[in-house]
Coordinates of C-alpha atoms in Angstrom, one line a residue:
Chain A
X1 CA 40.8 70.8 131.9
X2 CA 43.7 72.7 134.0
X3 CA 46.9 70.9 134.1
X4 CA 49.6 71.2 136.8
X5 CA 51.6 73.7 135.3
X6 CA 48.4 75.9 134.7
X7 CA 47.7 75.6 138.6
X8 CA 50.6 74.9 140.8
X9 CA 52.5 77.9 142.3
X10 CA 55.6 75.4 142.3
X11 CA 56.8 72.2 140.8
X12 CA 60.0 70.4 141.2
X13 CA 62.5 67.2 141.7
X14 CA 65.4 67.3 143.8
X15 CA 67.9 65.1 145.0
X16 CA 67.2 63.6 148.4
X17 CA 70.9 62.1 148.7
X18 CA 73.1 60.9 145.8
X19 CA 70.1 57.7 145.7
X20 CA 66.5 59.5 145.5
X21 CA 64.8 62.0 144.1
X22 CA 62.2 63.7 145.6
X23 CA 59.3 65.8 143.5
X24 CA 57.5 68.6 145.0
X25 CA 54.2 70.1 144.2
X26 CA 53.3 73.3 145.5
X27 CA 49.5 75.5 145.8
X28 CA 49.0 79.2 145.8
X29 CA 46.9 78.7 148.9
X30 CA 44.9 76.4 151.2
X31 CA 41.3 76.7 149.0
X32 CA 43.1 75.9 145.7
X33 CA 45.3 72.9 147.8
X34 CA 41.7 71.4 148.9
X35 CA 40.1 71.9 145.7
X36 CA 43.2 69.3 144.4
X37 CA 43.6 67.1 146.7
X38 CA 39.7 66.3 146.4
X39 CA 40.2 65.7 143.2
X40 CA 42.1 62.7 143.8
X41 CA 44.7 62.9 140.8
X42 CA 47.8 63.1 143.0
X43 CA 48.3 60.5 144.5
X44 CA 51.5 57.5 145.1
X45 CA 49.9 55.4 142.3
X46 CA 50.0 58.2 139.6
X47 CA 54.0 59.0 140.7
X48 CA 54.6 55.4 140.2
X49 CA 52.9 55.4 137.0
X50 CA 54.7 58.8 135.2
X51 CA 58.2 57.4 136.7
X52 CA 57.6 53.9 136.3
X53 CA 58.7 52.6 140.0
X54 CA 56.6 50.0 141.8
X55 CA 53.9 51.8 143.6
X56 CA 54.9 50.7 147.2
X57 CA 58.4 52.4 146.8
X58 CA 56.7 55.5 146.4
X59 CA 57.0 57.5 150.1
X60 CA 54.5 59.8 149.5
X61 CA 53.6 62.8 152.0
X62 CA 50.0 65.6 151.7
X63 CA 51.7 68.3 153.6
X64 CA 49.0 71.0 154.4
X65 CA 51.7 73.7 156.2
X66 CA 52.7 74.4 152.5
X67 CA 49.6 73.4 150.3
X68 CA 51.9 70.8 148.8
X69 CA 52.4 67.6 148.2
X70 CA 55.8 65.6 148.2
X71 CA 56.9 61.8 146.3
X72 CA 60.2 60.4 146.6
X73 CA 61.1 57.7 144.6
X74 CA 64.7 55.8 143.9
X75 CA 67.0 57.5 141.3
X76 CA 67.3 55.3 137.9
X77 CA 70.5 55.9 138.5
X78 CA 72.8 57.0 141.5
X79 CA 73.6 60.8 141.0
X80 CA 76.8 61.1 138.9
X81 CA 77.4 57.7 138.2
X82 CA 78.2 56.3 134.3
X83 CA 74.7 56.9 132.8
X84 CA 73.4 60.0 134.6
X85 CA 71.9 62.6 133.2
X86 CA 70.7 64.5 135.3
X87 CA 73.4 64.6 138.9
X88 CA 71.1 67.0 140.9
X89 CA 68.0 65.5 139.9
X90 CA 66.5 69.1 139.0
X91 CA 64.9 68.3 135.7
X92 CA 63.0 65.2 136.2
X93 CA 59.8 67.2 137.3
X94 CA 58.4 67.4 133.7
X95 CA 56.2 64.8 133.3
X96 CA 54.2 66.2 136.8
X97 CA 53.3 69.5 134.6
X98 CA 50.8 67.7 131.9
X99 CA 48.7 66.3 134.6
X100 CA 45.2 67.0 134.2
X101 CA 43.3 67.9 137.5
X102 CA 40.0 68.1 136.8
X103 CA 38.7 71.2 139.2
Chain B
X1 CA 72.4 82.0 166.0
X2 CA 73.6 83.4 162.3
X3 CA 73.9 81.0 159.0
X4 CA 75.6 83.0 156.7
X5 CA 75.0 81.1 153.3
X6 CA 73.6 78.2 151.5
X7 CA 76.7 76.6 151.5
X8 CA 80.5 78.0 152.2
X9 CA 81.7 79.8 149.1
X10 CA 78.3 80.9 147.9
X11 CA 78.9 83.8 149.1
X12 CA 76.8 86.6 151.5
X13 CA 76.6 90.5 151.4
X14 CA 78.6 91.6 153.8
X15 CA 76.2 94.1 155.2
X16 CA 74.3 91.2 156.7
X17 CA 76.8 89.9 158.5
X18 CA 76.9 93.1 160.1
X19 CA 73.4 93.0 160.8
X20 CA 73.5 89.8 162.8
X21 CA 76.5 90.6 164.5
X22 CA 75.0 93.8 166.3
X23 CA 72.2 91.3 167.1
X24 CA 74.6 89.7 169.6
X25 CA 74.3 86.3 168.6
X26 CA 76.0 83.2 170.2
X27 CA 77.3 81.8 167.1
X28 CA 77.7 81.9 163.0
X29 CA 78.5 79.4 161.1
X30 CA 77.5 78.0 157.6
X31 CA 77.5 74.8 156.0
X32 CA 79.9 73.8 153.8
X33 CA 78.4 70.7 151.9
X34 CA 76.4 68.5 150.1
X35 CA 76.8 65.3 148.0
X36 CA 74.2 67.2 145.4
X37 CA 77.3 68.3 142.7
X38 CA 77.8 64.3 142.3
X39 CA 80.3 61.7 143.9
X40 CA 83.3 63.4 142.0
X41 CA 84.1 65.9 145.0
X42 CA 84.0 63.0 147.6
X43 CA 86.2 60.8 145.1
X44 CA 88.8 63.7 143.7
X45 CA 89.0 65.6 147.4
X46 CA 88.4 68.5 145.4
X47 CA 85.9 71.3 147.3
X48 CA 82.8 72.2 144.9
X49 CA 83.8 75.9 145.6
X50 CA 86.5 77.5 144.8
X51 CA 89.2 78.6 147.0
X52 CA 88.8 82.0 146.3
X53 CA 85.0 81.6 147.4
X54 CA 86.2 80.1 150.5
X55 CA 88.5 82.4 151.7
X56 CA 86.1 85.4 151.0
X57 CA 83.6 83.7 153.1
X58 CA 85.5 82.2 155.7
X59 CA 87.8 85.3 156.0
X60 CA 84.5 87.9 156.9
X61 CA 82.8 85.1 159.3
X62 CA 86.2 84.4 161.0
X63 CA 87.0 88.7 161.6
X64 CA 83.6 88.9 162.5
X65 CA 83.5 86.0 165.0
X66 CA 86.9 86.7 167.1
X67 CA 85.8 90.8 167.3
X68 CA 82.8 89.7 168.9
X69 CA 84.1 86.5 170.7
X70 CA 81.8 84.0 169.8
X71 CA 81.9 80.5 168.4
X72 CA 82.2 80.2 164.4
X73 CA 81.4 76.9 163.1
X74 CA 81.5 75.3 159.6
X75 CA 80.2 71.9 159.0
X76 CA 81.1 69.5 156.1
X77 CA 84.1 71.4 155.3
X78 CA 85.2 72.0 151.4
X79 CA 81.8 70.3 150.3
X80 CA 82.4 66.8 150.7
X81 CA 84.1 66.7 154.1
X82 CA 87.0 64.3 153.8
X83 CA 90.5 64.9 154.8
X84 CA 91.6 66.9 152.0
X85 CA 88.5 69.5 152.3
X86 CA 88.9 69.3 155.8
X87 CA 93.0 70.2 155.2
X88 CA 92.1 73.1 152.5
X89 CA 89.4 75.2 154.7
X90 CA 92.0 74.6 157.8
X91 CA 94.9 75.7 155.4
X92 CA 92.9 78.7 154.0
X93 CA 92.1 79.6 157.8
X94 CA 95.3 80.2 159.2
X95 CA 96.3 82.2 155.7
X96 CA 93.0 84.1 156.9
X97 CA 94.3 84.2 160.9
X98 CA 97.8 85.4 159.8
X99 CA 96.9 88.2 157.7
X100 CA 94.7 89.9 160.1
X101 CA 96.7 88.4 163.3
X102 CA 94.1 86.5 164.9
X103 CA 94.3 84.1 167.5
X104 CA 92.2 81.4 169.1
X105 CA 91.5 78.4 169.8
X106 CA 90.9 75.9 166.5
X107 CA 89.2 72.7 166.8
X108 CA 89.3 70.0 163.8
X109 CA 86.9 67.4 163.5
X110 CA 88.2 64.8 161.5
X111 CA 85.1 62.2 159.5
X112 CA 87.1 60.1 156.9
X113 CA 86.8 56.4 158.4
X114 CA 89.7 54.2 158.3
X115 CA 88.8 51.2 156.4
X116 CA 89.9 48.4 158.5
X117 CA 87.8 49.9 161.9
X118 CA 84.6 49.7 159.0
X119 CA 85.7 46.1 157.8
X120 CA 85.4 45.4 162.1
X121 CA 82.3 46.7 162.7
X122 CA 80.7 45.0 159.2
X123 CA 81.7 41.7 160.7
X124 CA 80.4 42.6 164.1
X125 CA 76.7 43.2 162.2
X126 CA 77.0 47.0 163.2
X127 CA 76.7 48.2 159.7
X128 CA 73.0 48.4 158.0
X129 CA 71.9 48.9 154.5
X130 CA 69.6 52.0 153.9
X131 CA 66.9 52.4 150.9
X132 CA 67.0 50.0 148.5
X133 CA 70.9 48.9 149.0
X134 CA 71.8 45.4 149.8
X135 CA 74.4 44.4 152.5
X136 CA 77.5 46.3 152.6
X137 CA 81.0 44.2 151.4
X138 CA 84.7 44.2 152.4
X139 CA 84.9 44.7 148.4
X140 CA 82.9 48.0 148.7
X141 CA 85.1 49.2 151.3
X142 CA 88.1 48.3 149.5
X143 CA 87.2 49.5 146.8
X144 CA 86.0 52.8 147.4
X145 CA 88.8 56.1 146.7
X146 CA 86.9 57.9 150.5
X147 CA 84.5 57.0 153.3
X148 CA 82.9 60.1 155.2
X149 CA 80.5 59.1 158.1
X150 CA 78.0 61.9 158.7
X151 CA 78.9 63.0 162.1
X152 CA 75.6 64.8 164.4
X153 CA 76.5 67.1 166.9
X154 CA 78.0 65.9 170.0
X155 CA 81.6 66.2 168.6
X156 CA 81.0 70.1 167.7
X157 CA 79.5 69.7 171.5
X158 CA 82.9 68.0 172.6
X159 CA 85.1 70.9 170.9
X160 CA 82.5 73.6 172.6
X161 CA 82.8 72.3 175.5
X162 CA 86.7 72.0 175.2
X163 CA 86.7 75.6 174.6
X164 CA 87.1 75.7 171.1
X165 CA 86.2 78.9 169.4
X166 CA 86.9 78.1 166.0
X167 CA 85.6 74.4 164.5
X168 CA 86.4 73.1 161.3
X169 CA 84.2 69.3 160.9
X170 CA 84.4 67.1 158.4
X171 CA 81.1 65.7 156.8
X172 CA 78.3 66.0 159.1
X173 CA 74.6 66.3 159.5
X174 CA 73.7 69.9 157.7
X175 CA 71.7 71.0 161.0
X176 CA 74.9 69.6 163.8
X177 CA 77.0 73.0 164.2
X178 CA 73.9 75.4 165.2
X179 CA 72.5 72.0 167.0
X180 CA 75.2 71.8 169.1
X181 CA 75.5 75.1 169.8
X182 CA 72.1 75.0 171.0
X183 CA 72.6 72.1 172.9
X184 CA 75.5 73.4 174.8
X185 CA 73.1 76.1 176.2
X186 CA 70.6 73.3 177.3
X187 CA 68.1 73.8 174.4
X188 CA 66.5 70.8 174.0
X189 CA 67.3 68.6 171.5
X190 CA 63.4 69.1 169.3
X191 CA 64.3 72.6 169.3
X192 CA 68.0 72.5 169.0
X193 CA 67.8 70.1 165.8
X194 CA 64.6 72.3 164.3
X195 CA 66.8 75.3 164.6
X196 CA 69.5 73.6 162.7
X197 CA 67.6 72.4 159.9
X198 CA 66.0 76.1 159.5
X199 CA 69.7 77.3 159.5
X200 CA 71.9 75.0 157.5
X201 CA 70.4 76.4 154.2
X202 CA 70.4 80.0 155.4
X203 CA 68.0 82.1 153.6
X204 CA 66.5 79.2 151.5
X205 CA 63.9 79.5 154.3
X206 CA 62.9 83.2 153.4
X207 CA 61.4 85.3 150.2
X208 CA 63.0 86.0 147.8
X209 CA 65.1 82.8 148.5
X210 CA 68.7 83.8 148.0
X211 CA 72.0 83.5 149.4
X212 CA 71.8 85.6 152.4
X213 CA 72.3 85.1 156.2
X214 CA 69.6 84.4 158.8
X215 CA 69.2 84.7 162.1
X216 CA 67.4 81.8 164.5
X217 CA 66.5 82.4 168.2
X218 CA 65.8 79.2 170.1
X219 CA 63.7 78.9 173.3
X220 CA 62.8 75.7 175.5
X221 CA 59.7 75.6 173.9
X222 CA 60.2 77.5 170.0
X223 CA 62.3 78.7 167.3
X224 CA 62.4 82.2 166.0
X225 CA 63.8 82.5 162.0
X226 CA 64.4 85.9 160.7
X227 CA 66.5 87.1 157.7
X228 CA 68.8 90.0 158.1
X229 CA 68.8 91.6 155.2
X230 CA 65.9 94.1 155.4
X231 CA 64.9 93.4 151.5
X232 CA 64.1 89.4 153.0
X233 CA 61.6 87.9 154.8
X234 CA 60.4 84.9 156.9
X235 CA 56.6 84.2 156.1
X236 CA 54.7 81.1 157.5
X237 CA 54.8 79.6 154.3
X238 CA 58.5 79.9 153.1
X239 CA 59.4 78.3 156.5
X240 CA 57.3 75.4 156.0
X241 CA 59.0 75.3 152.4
X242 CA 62.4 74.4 154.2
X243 CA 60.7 71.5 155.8
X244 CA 60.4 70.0 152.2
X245 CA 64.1 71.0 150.5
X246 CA 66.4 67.9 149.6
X247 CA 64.7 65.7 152.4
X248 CA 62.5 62.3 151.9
X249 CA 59.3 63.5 153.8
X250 CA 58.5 67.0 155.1
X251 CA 57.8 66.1 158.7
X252 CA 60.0 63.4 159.5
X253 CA 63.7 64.1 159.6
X254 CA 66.2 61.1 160.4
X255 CA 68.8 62.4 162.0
X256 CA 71.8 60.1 164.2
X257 CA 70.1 59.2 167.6
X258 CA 66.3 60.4 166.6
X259 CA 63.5 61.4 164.6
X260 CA 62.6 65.3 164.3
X261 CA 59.5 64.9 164.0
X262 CA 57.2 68.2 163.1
X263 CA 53.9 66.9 162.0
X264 CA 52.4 68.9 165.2
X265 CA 54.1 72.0 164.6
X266 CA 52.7 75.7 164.7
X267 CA 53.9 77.6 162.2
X268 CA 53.1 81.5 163.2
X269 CA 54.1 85.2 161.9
X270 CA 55.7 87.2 164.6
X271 CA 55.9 90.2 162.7
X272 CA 56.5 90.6 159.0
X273 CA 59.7 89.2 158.7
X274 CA 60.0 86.4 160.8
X275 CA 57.8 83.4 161.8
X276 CA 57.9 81.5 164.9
X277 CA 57.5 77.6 164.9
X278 CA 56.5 75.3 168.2
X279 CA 55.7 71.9 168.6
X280 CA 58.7 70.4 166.9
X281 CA 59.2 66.4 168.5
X282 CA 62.4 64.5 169.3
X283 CA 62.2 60.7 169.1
X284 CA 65.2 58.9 170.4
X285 CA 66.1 56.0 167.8
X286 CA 69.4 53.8 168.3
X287 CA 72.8 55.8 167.5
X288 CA 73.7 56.0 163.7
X289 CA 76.1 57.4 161.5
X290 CA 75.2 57.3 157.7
X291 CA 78.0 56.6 155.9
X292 CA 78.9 58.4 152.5
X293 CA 81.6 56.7 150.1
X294 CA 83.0 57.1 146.5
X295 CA 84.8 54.6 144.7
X296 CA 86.5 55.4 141.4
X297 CA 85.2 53.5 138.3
X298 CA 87.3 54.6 135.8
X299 CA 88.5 58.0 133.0
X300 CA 86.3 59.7 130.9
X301 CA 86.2 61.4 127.8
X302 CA 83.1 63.0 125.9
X303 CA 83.0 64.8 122.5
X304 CA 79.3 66.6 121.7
X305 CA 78.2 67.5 118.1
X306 CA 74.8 67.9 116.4
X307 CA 72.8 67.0 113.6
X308 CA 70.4 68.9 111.4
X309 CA 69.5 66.2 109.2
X310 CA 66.0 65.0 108.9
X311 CA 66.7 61.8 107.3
X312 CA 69.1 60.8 109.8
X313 CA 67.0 62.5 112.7
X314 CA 64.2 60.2 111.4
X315 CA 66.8 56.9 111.7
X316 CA 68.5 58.4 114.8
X317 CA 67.9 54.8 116.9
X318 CA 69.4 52.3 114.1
X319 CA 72.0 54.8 112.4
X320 CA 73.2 55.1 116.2
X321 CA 73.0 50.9 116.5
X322 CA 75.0 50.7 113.3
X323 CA 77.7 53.7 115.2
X324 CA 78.3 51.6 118.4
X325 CA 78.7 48.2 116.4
X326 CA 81.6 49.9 114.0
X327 CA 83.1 51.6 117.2
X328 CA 83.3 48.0 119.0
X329 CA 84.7 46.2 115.7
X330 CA 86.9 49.3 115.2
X331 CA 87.9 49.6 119.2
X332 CA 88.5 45.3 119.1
X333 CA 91.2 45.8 117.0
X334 CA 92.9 48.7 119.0
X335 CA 93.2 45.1 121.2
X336 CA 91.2 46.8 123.9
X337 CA 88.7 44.3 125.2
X338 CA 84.9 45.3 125.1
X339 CA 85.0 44.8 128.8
X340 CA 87.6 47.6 129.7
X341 CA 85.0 50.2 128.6
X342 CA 81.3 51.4 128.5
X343 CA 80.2 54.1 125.3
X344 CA 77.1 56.0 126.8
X345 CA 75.3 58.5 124.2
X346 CA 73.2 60.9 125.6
X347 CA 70.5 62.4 123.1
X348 CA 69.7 65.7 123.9
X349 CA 66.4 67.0 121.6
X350 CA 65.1 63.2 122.3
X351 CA 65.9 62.0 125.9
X352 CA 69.0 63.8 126.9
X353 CA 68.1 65.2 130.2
X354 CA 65.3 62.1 131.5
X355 CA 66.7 59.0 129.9
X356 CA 64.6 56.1 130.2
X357 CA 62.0 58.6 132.5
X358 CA 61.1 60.4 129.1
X359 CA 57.6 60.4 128.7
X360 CA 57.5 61.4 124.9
X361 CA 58.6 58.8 122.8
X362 CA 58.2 60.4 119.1
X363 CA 58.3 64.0 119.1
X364 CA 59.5 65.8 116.1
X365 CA 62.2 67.8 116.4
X366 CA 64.5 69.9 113.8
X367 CA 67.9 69.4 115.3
X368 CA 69.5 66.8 118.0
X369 CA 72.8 66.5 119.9
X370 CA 74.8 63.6 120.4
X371 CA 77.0 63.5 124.0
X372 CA 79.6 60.4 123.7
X373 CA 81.4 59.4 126.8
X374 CA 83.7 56.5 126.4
X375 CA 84.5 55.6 130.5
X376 CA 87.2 53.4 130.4
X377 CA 89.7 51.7 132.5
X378 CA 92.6 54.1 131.6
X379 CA 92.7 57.5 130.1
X380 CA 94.4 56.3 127.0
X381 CA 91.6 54.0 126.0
X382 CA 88.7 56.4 126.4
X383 CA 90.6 58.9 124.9
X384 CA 90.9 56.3 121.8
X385 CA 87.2 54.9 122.3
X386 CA 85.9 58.7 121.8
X387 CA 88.4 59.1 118.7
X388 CA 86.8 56.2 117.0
X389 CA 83.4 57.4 118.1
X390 CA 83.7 60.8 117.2
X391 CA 85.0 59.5 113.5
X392 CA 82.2 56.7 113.4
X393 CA 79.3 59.9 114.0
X394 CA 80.8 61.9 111.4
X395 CA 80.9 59.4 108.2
X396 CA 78.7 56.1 109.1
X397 CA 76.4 56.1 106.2
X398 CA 72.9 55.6 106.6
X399 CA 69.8 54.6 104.1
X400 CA 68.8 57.7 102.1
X401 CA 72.1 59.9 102.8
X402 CA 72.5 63.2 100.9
X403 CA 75.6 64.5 103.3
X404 CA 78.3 62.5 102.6
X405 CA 80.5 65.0 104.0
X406 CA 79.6 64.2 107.3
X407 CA 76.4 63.5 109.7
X408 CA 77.5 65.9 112.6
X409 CA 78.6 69.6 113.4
X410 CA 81.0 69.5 116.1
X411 CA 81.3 72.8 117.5
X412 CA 85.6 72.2 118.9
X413 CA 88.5 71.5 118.0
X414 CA 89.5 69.8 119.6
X415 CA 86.4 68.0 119.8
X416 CA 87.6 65.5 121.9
X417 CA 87.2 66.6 125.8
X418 CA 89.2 64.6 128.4
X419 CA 87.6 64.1 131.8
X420 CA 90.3 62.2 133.9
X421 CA 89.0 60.0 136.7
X422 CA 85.4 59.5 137.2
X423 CA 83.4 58.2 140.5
X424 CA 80.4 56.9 141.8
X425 CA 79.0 56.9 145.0
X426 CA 79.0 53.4 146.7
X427 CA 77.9 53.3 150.1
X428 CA 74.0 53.1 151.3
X429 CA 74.7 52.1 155.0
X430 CA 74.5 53.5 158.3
X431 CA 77.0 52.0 161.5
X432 CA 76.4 51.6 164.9
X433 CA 79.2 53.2 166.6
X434 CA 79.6 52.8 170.4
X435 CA 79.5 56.3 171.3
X436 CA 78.5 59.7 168.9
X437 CA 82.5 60.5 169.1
X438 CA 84.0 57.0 168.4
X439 CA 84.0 57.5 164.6
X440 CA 85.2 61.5 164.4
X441 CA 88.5 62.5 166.4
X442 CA 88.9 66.1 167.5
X443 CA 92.4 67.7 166.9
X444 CA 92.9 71.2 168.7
X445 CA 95.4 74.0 167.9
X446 CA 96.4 76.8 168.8
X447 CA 96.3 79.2 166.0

């Protein structure tokens, strides 16, 4: 079965302000976008499950313009602050690219 | 109207700026921050670029603008936008005006907040927690080193309208310069504020994405993005890209006074460089500044080494137990209390770069590195907490030890890496001033 890194065109995390983080998945084009989204697999329940936040502080967006879909979550930790590890948030993407979509 | 760069400093080719100069626009301007590099700019007043950047930058957009007399504008000024970054890119300016003999009319927009106005408008219940932040303190306020509000763009309005030429704001909105320019020619505010977002990170909206300058024609009814150098371009897709950098949703922009909303727009290819958008939506919302502070919570120094060891790389989570309870017992009798610092090991090879987010709990791995920070609440005792860490690392035995010598290789010497002060960022609130220019005072010179 594919999994997101086999099929995405892009697949990121981001700072949204020093507090969130917000994870971007991208599609090569409109036909493969559809073929994922009616797969179901991406949805705010599977963000909340790979990063461990309660499901309803998931804001969670389909965003058809781009074939992508966007997730922002709170930062475990405020960017920069004692404990960080990552201050722009760019890294935190990884566990998205072992998801299995099943198309 | 021109962006020139990502941010200030980042730097643009120069034959760009040409290009959108013979396009006769009304303005250029560029963006000079973000809190993305961490809450140490805010905290320090140190700008995230360098000076050098700065002046190359600022020195080619200020020729450029007074040749052609138009507006340049620079938002969130030295990266952070508090006094001091305001004061550098304003000090760097007139170096900039005096070498080439140029003169006009400078406008600075000021954003630090004075403390005791915030304290005021906390106990008048005009201050509100964003996110997942609780109510905002007179301890926070106290506390923190800086307090930027993020200004929109009626005072870059106020300075046009003044007849500035030249404006130099503190921390803003990323979109408020090329907003208010828009504004100021009766563009309405949907289109004046989608304009602005497509602009503040310059060619971030076009293919390749890189540092470049782009150009953005604004109607009534659309706005026109194009990049100016030839090897660029604008498709349908890269534009709608923009719509989903560093922001919480892709179609709903929060911005002070309103919701940009774009969830109806048309995203079109004009030609096959540059796209056209239209349908872009402006919801009035009560007047807000969000507020951005830092507060200083103490000095840090970090040593890094690495081990090879498979017996210890098998044992890494109780031989590092055994490290931190030798360091306290060896720090407690320093006569440094365990509350005037934290020891944070960061394991690179195991869960250096997601932490607790690290999906994969046991995977093998031939080598790991260990990054100490001791943050403490003076530079002498993290300094001395990292001394007694980096010692503990090297010679803490461990069941089935064949290198006695030492557990780690550090790769310095010294190995020991002071940090000075560290910060983090402590505000999640947005105030209800009276009026958009209450909280950001405009100071004009004559340069």
């Amino acid at each position: 079965m594919p999994k997101l890194r086999d099929i995405a065109k892009a697949c990121k995390s981001k700072n949204a302000g020093p507090f969130e983080l917000t994870l971007d998945i991208m599609f090569e084009d409109a036909a493969t976008f559809e073929k994922v989204r009616r797969t179901g697999v991406i949805t705010p329940k599977l963000i909340a499950k790979l990063y461990r936040v309660p499901v309803e502080s998931v804001v969670f967006t389909e965003y058809p313009p781009a074939f992508a879909y966007k997730a922002t979550i709170e930062r475990r930790i405020a960017s920069g602050a004692v404990g960080d590890t990552d201050v722009y948030g760019a890294q935190q993407h990884a566990p998205l690219l072992d998801v299995e979509i099943p198309i | 109207m021109v962006s020139a760069s990502g941010i200030l400093g980042y730097g643009f080719p120069e034959s760009s700026l040409k290009a959108g100069l013979e396009r006769k626009p009304h303005m250029i301007g560029v963006d000079g921050g973000s809190s993305d590099p961490g809450p140490h700019y805010l905290g320090s007043g140190k700008t995230f670029t360098s000076e050098l950047a700065i002046k190359r930058d600022l020195s080619l957009l200020l020729r450029g603008a007074i040749a052609n007399n138009i507006p340049m504008m620079i938002g969130t000024c030295g990266g952070a936008g508090g006094e001091p970054h305001l004061q550098t890119c304003a000090r760097i300016l007139r170096e900039i005006a005096r070498e080439h003999d140029l003169h006009f009319r400078l406008a600075l927009i000021h954003s630090e907040q004075d403390k005791g106005w915030l304290k005021q408008q906390l106990r008048a219940g005009r201050v509100q927690p964003l996110g997942a932040a609780g109510p905002l303190t007179g301890a926070v306020i106290d506390r923190a080193e800086r307090i930027v509000g993020m200004m929109g763009p009626e005072p870059h309005l106020a300075a046009l309208e003044a007849g500035a030429q030249v404006i130099l704001a503190g921390r803003g909105t990323d979109p408020s310069p090329w907003a208010a320019l828009a504004l100021h020619h009766g563009i309405p505010p949907a289109q004046a504020w989608f304009a602005g977002k497509m602009l503040e990170c310059a060619c971030n909206a076009a293919l390749p994405k890189k540092h470049d300058c782009l150009l953005a024609t604004v109607a009534q009814d659309y706005v026109e993005v194009e990049p100016l150098n030839p090897e660029l371009r604008c498709t349908p897709l890269s534009v709608a890209v923009q719509a989903l950098h560093e922001n919480a949703s892709p179609v709903i922009h929060k911005e002070p006074g309103g919701l940009l909303d774009t969830t109806e727009c048309t995203i079109a290819a004009r030609s096959e460089r540059a796209v056209r958008v239209s349908g872009m939506k402006w919801k009035p919302q009560p007047y807000t500044i969000k507020l951005e502070g830092a507060e200083k919570v103490g000095y840090s120094a970090i040593t890094f080494a690495g081990t090879r060891d498979a017996g210890l790389i098998g044992q890494i989570d109780s031989f590092l137990a055994a490290v931190r309870e030798s360091v306290a017992t060896k720090v407690a009798a320093l006569s440094v209390s365990s509350g005037d610092y934290e020891l944070v090991l960061r394991l690179y090879g195991k869960n250096g770069v997601m932490g607790e987010w690290e999906p994969l709990k046991d995977a093998k791995t031939h080598e790991v590195g260990v990054l100490a920070e001791a943050v403490a609440k003076s530079q002498d005792i993290a300094n001395a907490v990292i001394s007694v860490t980096r010692v503990t690392l090297l010679h803490t035995d461990f069941p089935g030890r064949l290198c006695k010598e030492g557990n780690m290789a550090f790769p310095f010497s010294p190995s020991d890496i002071e940090r000075g002060a560290v910060y983090q960022f402590s505000l999640r609130h947005v105030v209800q001033p009276n009026d958009p220019l209450e909280m950001f005072p405009i100071e004009y010179e004559k340069v």
